[in-house]
Coordinates of C-alpha atoms and ligand atoms in Angstrom, one line a residue:
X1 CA 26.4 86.6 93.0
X2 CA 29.5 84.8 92.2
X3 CA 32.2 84.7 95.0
X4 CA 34.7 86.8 93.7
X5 CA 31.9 89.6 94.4
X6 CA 30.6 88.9 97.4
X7 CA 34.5 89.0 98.4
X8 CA 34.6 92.5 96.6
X9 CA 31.7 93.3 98.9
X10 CA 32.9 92.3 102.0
X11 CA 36.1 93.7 101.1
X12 CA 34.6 97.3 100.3
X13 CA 32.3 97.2 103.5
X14 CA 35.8 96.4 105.6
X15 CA 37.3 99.4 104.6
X16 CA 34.2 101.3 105.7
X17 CA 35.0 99.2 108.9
X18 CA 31.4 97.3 108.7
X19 CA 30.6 93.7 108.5
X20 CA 28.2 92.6 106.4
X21 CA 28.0 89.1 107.4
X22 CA 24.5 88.9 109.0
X23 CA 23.3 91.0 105.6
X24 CA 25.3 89.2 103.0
X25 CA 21.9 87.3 102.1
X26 CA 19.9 90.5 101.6
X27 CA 22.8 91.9 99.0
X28 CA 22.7 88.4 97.0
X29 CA 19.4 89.0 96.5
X30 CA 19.1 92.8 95.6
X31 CA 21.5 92.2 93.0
X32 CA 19.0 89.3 91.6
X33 CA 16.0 91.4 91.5
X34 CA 17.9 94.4 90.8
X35 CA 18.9 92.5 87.3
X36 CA 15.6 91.0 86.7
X37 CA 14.3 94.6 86.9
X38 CA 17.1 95.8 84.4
X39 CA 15.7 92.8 81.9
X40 CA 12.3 94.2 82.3
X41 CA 13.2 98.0 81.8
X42 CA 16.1 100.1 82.6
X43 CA 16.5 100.7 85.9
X44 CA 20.4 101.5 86.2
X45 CA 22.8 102.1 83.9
X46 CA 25.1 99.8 85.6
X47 CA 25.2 95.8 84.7
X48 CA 27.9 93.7 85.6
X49 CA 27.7 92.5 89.1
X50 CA 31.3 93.8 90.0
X51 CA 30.2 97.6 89.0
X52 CA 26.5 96.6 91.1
X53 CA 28.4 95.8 93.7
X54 CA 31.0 98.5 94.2
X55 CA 29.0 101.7 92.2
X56 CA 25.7 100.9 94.2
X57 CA 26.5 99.0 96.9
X58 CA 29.2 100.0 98.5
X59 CA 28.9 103.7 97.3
X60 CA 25.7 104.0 99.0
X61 CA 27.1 102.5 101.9
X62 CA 29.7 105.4 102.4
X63 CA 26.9 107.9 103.7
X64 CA 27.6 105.7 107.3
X65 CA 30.8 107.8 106.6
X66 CA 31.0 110.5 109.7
X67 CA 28.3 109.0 111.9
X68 CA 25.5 111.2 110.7
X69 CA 23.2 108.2 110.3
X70 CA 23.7 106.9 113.5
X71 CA 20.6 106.3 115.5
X72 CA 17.1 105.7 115.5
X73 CA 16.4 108.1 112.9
X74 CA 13.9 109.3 110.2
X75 CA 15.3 109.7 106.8
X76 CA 13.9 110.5 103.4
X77 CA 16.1 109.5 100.9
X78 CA 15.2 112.2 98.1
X79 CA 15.5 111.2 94.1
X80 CA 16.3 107.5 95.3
X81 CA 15.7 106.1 91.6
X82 CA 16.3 102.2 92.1
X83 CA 16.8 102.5 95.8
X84 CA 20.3 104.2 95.8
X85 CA 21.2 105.0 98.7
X86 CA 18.1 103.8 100.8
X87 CA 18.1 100.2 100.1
X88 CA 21.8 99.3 100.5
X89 CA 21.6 101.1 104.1
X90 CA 18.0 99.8 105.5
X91 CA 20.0 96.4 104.8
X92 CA 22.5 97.3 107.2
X93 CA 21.1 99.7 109.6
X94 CA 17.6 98.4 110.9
X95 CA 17.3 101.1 112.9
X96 CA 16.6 103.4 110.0
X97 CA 13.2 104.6 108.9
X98 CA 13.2 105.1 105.1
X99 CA 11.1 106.7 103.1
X100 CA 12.5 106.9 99.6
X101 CA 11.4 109.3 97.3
X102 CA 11.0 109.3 93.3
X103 CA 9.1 111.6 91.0
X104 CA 9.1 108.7 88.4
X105 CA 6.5 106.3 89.7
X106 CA 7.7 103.0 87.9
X107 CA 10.8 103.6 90.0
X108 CA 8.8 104.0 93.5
X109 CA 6.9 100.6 92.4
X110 CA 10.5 98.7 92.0
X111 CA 11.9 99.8 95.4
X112 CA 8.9 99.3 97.1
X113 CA 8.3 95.6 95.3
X114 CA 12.0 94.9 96.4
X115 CA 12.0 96.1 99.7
X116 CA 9.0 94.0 100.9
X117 CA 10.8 90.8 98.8
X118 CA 13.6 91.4 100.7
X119 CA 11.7 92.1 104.0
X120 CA 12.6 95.2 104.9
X121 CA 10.2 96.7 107.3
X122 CA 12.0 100.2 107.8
X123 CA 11.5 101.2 104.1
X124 CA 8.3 103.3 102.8
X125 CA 8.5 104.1 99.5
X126 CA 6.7 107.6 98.1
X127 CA 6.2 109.2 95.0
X128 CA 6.1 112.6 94.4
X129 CA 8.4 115.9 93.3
X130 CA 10.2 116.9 96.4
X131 CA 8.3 120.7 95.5
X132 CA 5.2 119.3 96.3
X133 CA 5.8 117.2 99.2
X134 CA 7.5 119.6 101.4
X135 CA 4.2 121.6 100.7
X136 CA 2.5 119.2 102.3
X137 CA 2.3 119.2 106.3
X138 CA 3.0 115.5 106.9
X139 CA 6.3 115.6 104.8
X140 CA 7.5 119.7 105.5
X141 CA 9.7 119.9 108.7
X142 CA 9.4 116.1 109.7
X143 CA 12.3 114.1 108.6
X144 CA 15.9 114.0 110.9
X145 CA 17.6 113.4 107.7
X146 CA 17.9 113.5 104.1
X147 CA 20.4 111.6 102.2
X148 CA 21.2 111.8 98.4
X149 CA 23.3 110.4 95.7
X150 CA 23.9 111.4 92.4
X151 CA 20.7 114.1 91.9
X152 CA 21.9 117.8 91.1
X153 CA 24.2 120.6 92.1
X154 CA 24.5 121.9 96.1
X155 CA 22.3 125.0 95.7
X156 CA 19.1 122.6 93.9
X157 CA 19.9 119.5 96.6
X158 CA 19.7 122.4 99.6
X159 CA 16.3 123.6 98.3
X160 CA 14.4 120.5 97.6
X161 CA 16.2 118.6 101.0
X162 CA 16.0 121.5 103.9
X163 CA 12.1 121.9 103.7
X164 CA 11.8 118.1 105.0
X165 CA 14.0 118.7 107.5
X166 CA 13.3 119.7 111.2
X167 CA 15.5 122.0 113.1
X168 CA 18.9 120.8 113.9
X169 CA 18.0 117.6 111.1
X170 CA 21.0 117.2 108.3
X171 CA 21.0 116.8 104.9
X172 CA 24.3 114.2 104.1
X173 CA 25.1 114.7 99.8
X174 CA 27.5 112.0 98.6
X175 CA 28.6 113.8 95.9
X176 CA 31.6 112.7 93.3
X177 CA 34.7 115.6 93.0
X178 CA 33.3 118.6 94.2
X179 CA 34.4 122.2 93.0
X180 CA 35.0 125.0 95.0
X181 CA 32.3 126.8 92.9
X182 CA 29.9 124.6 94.0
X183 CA 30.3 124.4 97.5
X184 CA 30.3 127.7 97.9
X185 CA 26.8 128.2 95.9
X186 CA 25.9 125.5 97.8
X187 CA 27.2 127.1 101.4
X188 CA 25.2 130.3 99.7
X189 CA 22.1 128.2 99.5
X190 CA 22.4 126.8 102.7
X191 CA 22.3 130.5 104.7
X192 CA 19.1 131.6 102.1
X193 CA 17.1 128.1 103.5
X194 CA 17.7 128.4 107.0
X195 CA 20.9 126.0 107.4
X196 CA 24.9 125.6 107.5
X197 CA 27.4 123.6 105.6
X198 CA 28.7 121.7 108.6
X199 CA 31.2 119.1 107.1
X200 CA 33.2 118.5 103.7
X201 CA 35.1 115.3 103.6
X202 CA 36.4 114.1 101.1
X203 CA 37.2 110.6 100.5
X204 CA 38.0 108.0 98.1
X205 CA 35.6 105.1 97.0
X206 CA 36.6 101.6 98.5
X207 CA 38.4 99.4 95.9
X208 CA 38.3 101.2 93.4
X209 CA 39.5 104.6 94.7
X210 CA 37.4 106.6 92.8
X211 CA 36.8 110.4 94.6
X212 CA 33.5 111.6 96.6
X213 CA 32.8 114.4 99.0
X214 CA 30.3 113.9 101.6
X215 CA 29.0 117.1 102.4
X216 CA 26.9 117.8 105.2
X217 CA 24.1 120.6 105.9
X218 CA 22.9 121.4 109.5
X219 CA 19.2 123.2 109.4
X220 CA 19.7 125.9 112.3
X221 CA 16.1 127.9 111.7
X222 CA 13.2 127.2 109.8
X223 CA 13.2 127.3 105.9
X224 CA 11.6 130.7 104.8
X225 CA 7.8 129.1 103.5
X226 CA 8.8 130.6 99.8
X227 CA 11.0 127.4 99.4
X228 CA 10.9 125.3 97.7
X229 CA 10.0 127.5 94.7
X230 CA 7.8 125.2 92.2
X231 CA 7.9 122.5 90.5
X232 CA 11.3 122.7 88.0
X233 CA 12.6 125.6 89.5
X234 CA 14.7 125.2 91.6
X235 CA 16.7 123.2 88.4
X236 CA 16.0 125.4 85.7
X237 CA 17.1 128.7 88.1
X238 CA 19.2 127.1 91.3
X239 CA 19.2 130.0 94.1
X240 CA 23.1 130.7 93.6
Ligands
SAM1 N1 19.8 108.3 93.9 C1 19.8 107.3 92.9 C2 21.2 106.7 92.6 O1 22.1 107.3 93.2 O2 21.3 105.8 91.9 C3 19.2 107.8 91.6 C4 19.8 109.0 90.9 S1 19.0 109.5 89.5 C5 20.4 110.2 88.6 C6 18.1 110.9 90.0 C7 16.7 110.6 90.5 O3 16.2 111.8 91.1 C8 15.8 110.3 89.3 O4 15.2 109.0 89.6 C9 14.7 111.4 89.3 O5 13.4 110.9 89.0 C10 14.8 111.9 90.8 N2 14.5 113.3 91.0 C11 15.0 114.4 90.4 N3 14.4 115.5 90.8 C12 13.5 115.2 91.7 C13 12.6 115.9 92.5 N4 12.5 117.2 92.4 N5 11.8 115.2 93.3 C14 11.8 113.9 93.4 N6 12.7 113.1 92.6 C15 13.5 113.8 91.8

């Protein structure tokens, strides 16, 4: 990583008021493998290091935004693709139990391979359609948080995420603009799966100022056991 970026890093992480200094070394060398595993097949769309850095990076690491990942927690991080946000955070928050999921198991392999190169113990890669885990009793009800970045609308993120939530567990969406329409489909959802849109904060992206929403849902009662539907459709018919 060139020092102009690793300035932009530190830079981003400061106005998310965290220091990155003892885990400066881990980011230097996601970048690294996260370009060797663009050379060997597309992993993300983004290539420069500056975009890297500040689009994956420091985006992920705005779901610290609000204190909802504070603690010694269990969180699923659901359609995690290269790692986005699980990686960037289990870097800076130890305390963290990970277990990104992927339906796309080339994807699950790379986070998995990078996590133990990068010696992160509090990250356990699965793959598997978030329909079919949250069947499964081990996965359904189990998990104090789900984060997610950049996988579909409100009303399909509340269907696939409550189920692997317990009660009182929150699902934290960094989301880009978000519409009134949507939120309220997604506040619709939310009541229909047993949960409450707790928090809508909007917020701009550090450097580069770009706008995201964290929303927040709070699971109150369980989700009713017809959810999620299966497999596909909850995207090809979202609830509201
Ligand atoms: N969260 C990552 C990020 O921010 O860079 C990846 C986002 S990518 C656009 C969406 C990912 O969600 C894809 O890797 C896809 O395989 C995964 N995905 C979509 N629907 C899913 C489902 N129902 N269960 C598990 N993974 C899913």
């Amino acid at each position: 990583m060139n020092p102009e970026t690793v300035e932009l890093l530190h830079q981003g992480a400061a106005e998310l008021k965290l220091d990155l200094t003892a885990s400066e070394a881990g980011f230097v060398r996601l970048l690294q493998l996260l370009q060797e595993g663009n050379a060997r097949f597309n992993l993300t769309a983004l290539k420069t290091e500056r975009d890297i850095v500040l689009k994956h990076f420091v985006d992920s690491l705005t779901c610290l935004r609000g204190g909802h990942l504070d603690g010694t927690l269990q969180v699923v991080d659901l359609g995690t693709g290269a790692g986005f946000p699980a990686l960037p955070l289990a870097l800076v928050r130890p305390e963290l139990q990970f277990t990104p999921v992927d339906s796309t198991r080339k994807k699950v392999d790379f986070v998995r391979a990078t996590a133990q190169s990068l010696g992160l113990e509090n990250v356990a890669p699965i793959a598997g359609r978030a329909e079919t885990l949250t069947r499964q009793p081990e996965h359904r009800d189990q998990y104090d948080r789900v984060v997610v970045r950049a996988v579909a609308a409100l009303p399909i993120l509340a269907e696939l995420a409550l189920p692997f939530l317990r009660e009182g567990g929150r699902l934290v969406a960094q989301k880009g603009p978000l519409s009134q329409e949507e939120l309220r489909a997604g506040q619709r959802a939310a009541g229909e799966l047993g949960a409450q849109v707790v928090e809508v904060e909007p917020f701009a992206l550090p450097v580069l100022g770009d706008a995201r929403t964290l929303v927040v849902m709070e699971k109150q009662r369980p989700t009713p056991a017809r959810y999620p539907r299966r497999e596909g459709v909850p995207n090809q018919q979202p609830l509201f």
